[in-house]
CSV table of C-alpha atoms in Angstrom, one decimal:
chain,number,residue,atom,x,y,z
N,1292,UNK,CA,-19.1,-29.9,-85.4
N,1293,UNK,CA,-16.0,-31.0,-83.5
N,1294,UNK,CA,-13.9,-34.1,-83.1
N,1295,UNK,CA,-13.7,-34.2,-79.3
N,1296,UNK,CA,-15.1,-32.3,-76.4
N,1297,UNK,CA,-13.2,-31.8,-73.1
N,1298,UNK,CA,-15.5,-30.4,-70.3
N,1299,UNK,CA,-13.2,-28.9,-67.7
N,1300,UNK,CA,-13.8,-29.2,-64.0
N,1301,UNK,CA,-14.7,-26.3,-61.7
N,1302,UNK,CA,-12.1,-24.3,-59.8
N,1303,UNK,CA,-12.9,-24.2,-56.1
N,1304,UNK,CA,-11.5,-22.1,-53.3
N,1305,UNK,CA,-12.2,-23.1,-49.7
N,1306,UNK,CA,-14.7,-25.7,-51.0
N,1307,UNK,CA,-16.8,-23.1,-53.0
N,1308,UNK,CA,-16.9,-22.4,-56.7
N,1309,UNK,CA,-14.9,-19.3,-57.6
N,1310,UNK,CA,-17.0,-16.4,-58.5
N,1311,UNK,CA,-16.8,-12.5,-58.4
N,1312,UNK,CA,-20.0,-12.4,-56.3
N,1313,UNK,CA,-18.3,-14.4,-53.6
N,1314,UNK,CA,-15.1,-12.5,-53.8
N,1315,UNK,CA,-13.0,-15.7,-53.8
N,1316,UNK,CA,-11.5,-15.3,-57.2
N,1317,UNK,CA,-7.7,-15.5,-57.8
N,1318,UNK,CA,-6.4,-13.0,-60.3
N,1319,UNK,CA,-4.2,-14.9,-62.7
N,1320,UNK,CA,-2.3,-11.7,-63.7
N,1321,UNK,CA,-1.2,-11.3,-60.2
N,1322,UNK,CA,-0.1,-15.0,-59.9
N,1323,UNK,CA,1.8,-14.7,-63.2
N,1324,UNK,CA,3.5,-11.5,-62.1
N,1325,UNK,CA,4.7,-13.0,-58.8
N,1326,UNK,CA,5.6,-16.6,-59.9
N,1327,UNK,CA,5.5,-16.7,-63.8
N,1328,UNK,CA,3.2,-18.4,-66.3
N,1329,UNK,CA,5.0,-21.7,-66.0
N,1330,UNK,CA,4.3,-22.0,-62.2
N,1331,UNK,CA,0.7,-21.2,-62.8
N,1332,UNK,CA,0.4,-23.9,-65.6
N,1333,UNK,CA,2.3,-26.5,-63.5
N,1334,UNK,CA,0.1,-25.9,-60.4
N,1335,UNK,CA,-3.2,-26.1,-62.3
N,1336,UNK,CA,-2.2,-29.3,-64.1
N,1337,UNK,CA,-0.6,-30.9,-61.1
N,1338,UNK,CA,-3.6,-30.2,-58.7
N,1339,UNK,CA,-6.1,-32.3,-60.7
N,1340,UNK,CA,-6.8,-33.7,-64.2
N,1341,UNK,CA,-8.5,-31.0,-66.3
N,1342,UNK,CA,-11.8,-32.8,-66.4
N,1343,UNK,CA,-12.0,-32.9,-62.6
N,1344,UNK,CA,-12.7,-30.2,-59.9
N,1345,UNK,CA,-9.6,-28.3,-58.7
N,1346,UNK,CA,-9.3,-27.0,-55.2
N,1347,UNK,CA,-7.1,-23.8,-55.2
N,1348,UNK,CA,-4.2,-23.9,-52.8
N,1349,UNK,CA,-1.9,-21.0,-52.4
N,1350,UNK,CA,0.8,-23.1,-50.6
N,1351,UNK,CA,0.8,-25.6,-53.5
N,1352,UNK,CA,1.5,-22.8,-55.9
N,1353,UNK,CA,4.6,-22.0,-53.9
N,1354,UNK,CA,5.5,-25.6,-54.0
N,1355,UNK,CA,5.3,-25.6,-57.8
N,1356,UNK,CA,7.5,-22.5,-58.0
N,1357,UNK,CA,10.1,-24.2,-55.7
N,1358,UNK,CA,10.2,-27.3,-57.9
N,1359,UNK,CA,10.8,-25.3,-61.1
N,1360,UNK,CA,13.5,-23.3,-59.3
N,1361,UNK,CA,15.3,-26.5,-58.4
N,1362,UNK,CA,15.0,-27.7,-62.0
N,1363,UNK,CA,16.7,-24.4,-63.2
N,1364,UNK,CA,19.5,-24.5,-60.5
N,1365,UNK,CA,20.4,-28.1,-60.9
N,1366,UNK,CA,20.8,-27.7,-64.7
N,1367,UNK,CA,24.3,-26.6,-64.0
N,1368,UNK,CA,25.3,-30.2,-63.8
N,1369,UNK,CA,24.2,-30.8,-67.4
N,1370,UNK,CA,26.6,-31.1,-70.3
N,1371,UNK,CA,26.0,-29.5,-73.7
N,1372,UNK,CA,25.1,-32.0,-76.3
N,1373,UNK,CA,22.8,-32.4,-79.4
N,1374,UNK,CA,21.7,-36.0,-78.8
N,1375,UNK,CA,21.1,-38.5,-76.0
N,1376,UNK,CA,24.5,-39.6,-74.5
N,1377,UNK,CA,25.5,-43.2,-74.9
N,1378,UNK,CA,25.3,-45.0,-71.5
N,1379,UNK,CA,26.7,-48.5,-70.6
N,1380,UNK,CA,24.2,-49.7,-67.9
N,1381,UNK,CA,26.6,-52.3,-66.5
N,1382,UNK,CA,29.0,-49.6,-65.4
N,1383,UNK,CA,26.4,-47.7,-63.4
N,1384,UNK,CA,25.9,-47.7,-59.6
N,1385,UNK,CA,22.7,-48.6,-58.0
N,1386,UNK,CA,21.6,-44.9,-57.6
N,1387,UNK,CA,22.5,-44.2,-61.2
N,1388,UNK,CA,20.4,-47.0,-62.5
N,1389,UNK,CA,17.5,-46.0,-60.3
N,1390,UNK,CA,17.6,-42.5,-61.6
N,1391,UNK,CA,17.6,-43.7,-65.3
N,1392,UNK,CA,14.7,-46.0,-64.4
N,1393,UNK,CA,12.6,-43.1,-63.0
N,1394,UNK,CA,13.4,-40.9,-66.0
N,1395,UNK,CA,12.2,-43.5,-68.5
N,1396,UNK,CA,9.2,-44.4,-66.4
N,1397,UNK,CA,8.1,-40.8,-66.8
N,1398,UNK,CA,8.8,-41.0,-70.5
N,1399,UNK,CA,6.6,-44.1,-70.7
N,1400,UNK,CA,3.8,-42.4,-68.9
N,1401,UNK,CA,4.1,-39.4,-71.3
N,1402,UNK,CA,3.8,-41.8,-74.3
N,1403,UNK,CA,0.8,-43.4,-72.8
N,1404,UNK,CA,-1.0,-40.1,-72.0
N,1405,UNK,CA,-0.3,-38.4,-75.3
N,1406,UNK,CA,-1.1,-41.5,-77.4
N,1407,UNK,CA,-4.3,-41.9,-75.3
N,1408,UNK,CA,-3.5,-45.4,-74.1
N,1409,UNK,CA,-4.1,-43.8,-70.7
N,1410,UNK,CA,-7.4,-42.0,-70.4
N,1411,UNK,CA,-8.4,-39.0,-68.4
N,1412,UNK,CA,-5.7,-36.5,-69.3
N,1413,UNK,CA,-3.8,-37.5,-66.2
N,1414,UNK,CA,-1.1,-34.8,-66.4
N,1415,UNK,CA,-0.9,-34.7,-62.6
N,1416,UNK,CA,0.4,-38.2,-62.5
N,1417,UNK,CA,2.9,-37.3,-65.3
N,1418,UNK,CA,4.1,-34.3,-63.3
N,1419,UNK,CA,4.5,-36.5,-60.3
N,1420,UNK,CA,6.6,-39.0,-62.2
N,1421,UNK,CA,8.8,-36.2,-63.4
N,1422,UNK,CA,9.2,-34.9,-59.9
N,1423,UNK,CA,10.2,-38.4,-58.8
N,1424,UNK,CA,12.7,-38.6,-61.6
N,1425,UNK,CA,14.3,-35.2,-60.7
N,1426,UNK,CA,14.6,-36.3,-57.1
N,1427,UNK,CA,16.3,-39.5,-58.2
N,1428,UNK,CA,18.7,-37.5,-60.3
N,1429,UNK,CA,19.6,-35.5,-57.3
N,1430,UNK,CA,20.6,-38.7,-55.3
N,1431,UNK,CA,23.5,-39.3,-57.7
N,1432,UNK,CA,26.3,-37.1,-59.1
N,1433,UNK,CA,27.0,-38.6,-62.5
N,1434,UNK,CA,26.9,-35.7,-65.0
N,1435,UNK,CA,26.1,-38.0,-67.9
N,1436,UNK,CA,23.0,-39.4,-66.0
N,1437,UNK,CA,22.1,-35.8,-65.3
N,1438,UNK,CA,22.4,-34.8,-69.0
N,1439,UNK,CA,20.3,-37.8,-70.2
N,1440,UNK,CA,17.8,-37.1,-67.5
N,1441,UNK,CA,17.3,-33.4,-68.5
N,1442,UNK,CA,17.3,-34.3,-72.1
N,1443,UNK,CA,14.3,-36.5,-71.6
N,1444,UNK,CA,12.5,-34.7,-68.7
N,1445,UNK,CA,12.6,-31.3,-70.5
N,1446,UNK,CA,11.1,-33.0,-73.6
N,1447,UNK,CA,8.2,-34.4,-71.4
N,1448,UNK,CA,7.5,-31.2,-69.5
N,1449,UNK,CA,7.7,-28.8,-72.5
N,1450,UNK,CA,3.9,-28.9,-73.2
N,1451,UNK,CA,3.3,-28.1,-69.5
N,1452,UNK,CA,6.0,-25.5,-68.6
N,1453,UNK,CA,7.2,-24.4,-72.1
N,1454,UNK,CA,9.1,-21.3,-71.1
N,1455,UNK,CA,11.6,-22.9,-68.8
N,1456,UNK,CA,11.9,-26.0,-70.9
N,1457,UNK,CA,12.6,-23.9,-74.0
N,1458,UNK,CA,15.3,-21.9,-72.3
N,1459,UNK,CA,17.2,-24.9,-70.9
N,1460,UNK,CA,16.7,-27.0,-73.9
N,1461,UNK,CA,18.0,-24.3,-76.2
N,1462,UNK,CA,21.0,-23.6,-73.9
N,1463,UNK,CA,22.1,-27.3,-73.5
N,1464,UNK,CA,20.7,-29.2,-76.4
N,1465,UNK,CA,19.8,-26.6,-79.1
N,1466,UNK,CA,16.3,-28.0,-78.7
N,1467,UNK,CA,17.3,-31.4,-80.2
N,1468,UNK,CA,15.4,-33.0,-77.3
N,1469,UNK,CA,12.1,-31.7,-78.6
N,1470,UNK,CA,12.0,-34.4,-81.3
N,1471,UNK,CA,10.5,-37.7,-80.5
N,1472,UNK,CA,12.5,-39.8,-78.0
N,1473,UNK,CA,12.4,-43.6,-78.0
N,1474,UNK,CA,11.9,-45.5,-74.8
N,1475,UNK,CA,15.0,-47.3,-73.5
N,1476,UNK,CA,13.5,-50.5,-72.2
N,1477,UNK,CA,16.8,-51.6,-70.7
N,1478,UNK,CA,16.7,-48.6,-68.4
N,1479,UNK,CA,13.3,-49.8,-67.1
N,1480,UNK,CA,14.7,-53.2,-66.0
N,1481,UNK,CA,15.7,-53.6,-62.3
N,1482,UNK,CA,18.6,-55.6,-61.1
N,1483,UNK,CA,16.9,-55.8,-57.7
N,1484,UNK,CA,13.3,-56.3,-56.7
N,1485,UNK,CA,11.3,-55.9,-53.5
N,1486,UNK,CA,9.6,-59.1,-52.2
N,1487,UNK,CA,6.9,-58.9,-49.5
N,1488,UNK,CA,7.2,-61.5,-46.8
N,1489,UNK,CA,3.9,-62.6,-45.2
N,1490,UNK,CA,3.1,-65.0,-42.4
N,1491,UNK,CA,-0.4,-66.5,-42.5
N,1492,UNK,CA,-1.3,-63.9,-45.1
N,1493,UNK,CA,-0.1,-60.9,-43.0
N,1494,UNK,CA,2.7,-58.8,-44.2
N,1495,UNK,CA,5.6,-59.0,-41.7
N,1496,UNK,CA,8.7,-57.8,-43.7
N,1497,UNK,CA,9.9,-56.7,-47.2
N,1498,UNK,CA,13.3,-57.7,-48.6
N,1499,UNK,CA,15.3,-56.5,-51.5
N,1500,UNK,CA,16.8,-59.3,-53.6
N,1501,UNK,CA,18.5,-59.8,-57.0
N,1502,UNK,CA,16.0,-60.1,-59.8
N,1503,UNK,CA,17.4,-63.5,-60.8
N,1504,UNK,CA,17.5,-65.1,-57.4
N,1505,UNK,CA,16.3,-68.7,-57.2
N,1506,UNK,CA,13.5,-69.9,-54.9
N,1507,UNK,CA,15.7,-71.7,-52.5
N,1508,UNK,CA,17.9,-68.6,-51.8
N,1509,UNK,CA,14.8,-66.4,-51.6
N,1510,UNK,CA,13.2,-68.7,-49.0
N,1511,UNK,CA,16.4,-68.6,-46.8
N,1512,UNK,CA,16.3,-64.8,-46.8
N,1513,UNK,CA,12.6,-64.8,-46.3
N,1514,UNK,CA,12.9,-67.0,-43.2
N,1515,UNK,CA,15.6,-64.8,-41.7
N,1516,UNK,CA,13.5,-61.6,-42.2
N,1517,UNK,CA,10.5,-63.0,-40.3
N,1518,UNK,CA,12.2,-65.5,-38.0
N,1519,UNK,CA,10.4,-64.3,-34.8
N,1520,UNK,CA,7.0,-65.1,-36.4
N,1521,UNK,CA,8.1,-68.7,-37.4
N,1522,UNK,CA,8.4,-70.2,-33.9
N,1523,UNK,CA,5.5,-72.6,-34.6
N,1524,UNK,CA,5.4,-75.4,-37.1
N,1525,UNK,CA,5.7,-74.1,-40.8
N,1526,UNK,CA,3.0,-76.0,-42.7
N,1527,UNK,CA,3.6,-74.5,-46.1
N,1528,UNK,CA,6.0,-72.1,-47.9
N,1529,UNK,CA,4.6,-70.3,-50.9
N,1530,UNK,CA,6.5,-68.2,-53.4
N,1531,UNK,CA,4.8,-66.0,-55.9
N,1532,UNK,CA,7.7,-65.1,-58.4
N,1533,UNK,CA,9.0,-61.6,-58.1
N,1534,UNK,CA,6.2,-60.6,-55.7
N,1535,UNK,CA,6.0,-62.3,-52.4
N,1536,UNK,CA,6.7,-65.2,-50.0
N,1537,UNK,CA,4.0,-66.5,-47.7
N,1538,UNK,CA,4.7,-68.9,-44.8
N,1539,UNK,CA,1.8,-70.8,-43.5
N,1540,UNK,CA,2.4,-71.4,-39.7
N,1541,UNK,CA,0.4,-73.7,-37.4
N,1542,UNK,CA,-1.3,-71.6,-34.7
């Protein structure tokens, strides 16, 4: 009689199932009156996937409210527009590129969840990705990057916190961002990558290098980062491209 069944998890408080008889019920009307419906929705979906048990946490509700308050306040950096701004990646700073990368990583996760490429209705991980993206936006001050970020992130969050997203999107974008948004694969590319450096299989350091560095240059930097662990004879140097360097040292 139905196409799909989603059995939601129990809501717990202090480890016990909420029930009137136990007197541990949270009144949603009081929560909404204090924080608003968007905060309630954000907390419930961030605490756990809908198919899993959810442990109620009043402090976490306050955290969800603070996050939405920051989203609202930082919107002052956004410029009014009706489409995604055109951005030349090669002109951007490291922080600006990182912010764009985080924004489009969140968009990629949104596409995966709503196209069901990623199972489990993991809205909690999607919200976490959006929070990371907003934090990255705050580490730079380019208004165009802020504008693009809000254009995309309000689109992603609209099903989760519709009221604040509608207000901001209507104010700055005339809700043009509620249409499908294509993924900018170039924004997902990194100019620099992190390489783990291990000695005899044990991680000793991590270095940030250019994504197109050659193996010889990489080994030089790797040796410098773990010099104090290379006092013995180095038997072998192993490079796993874009992942790690391992030095095998005679003990």
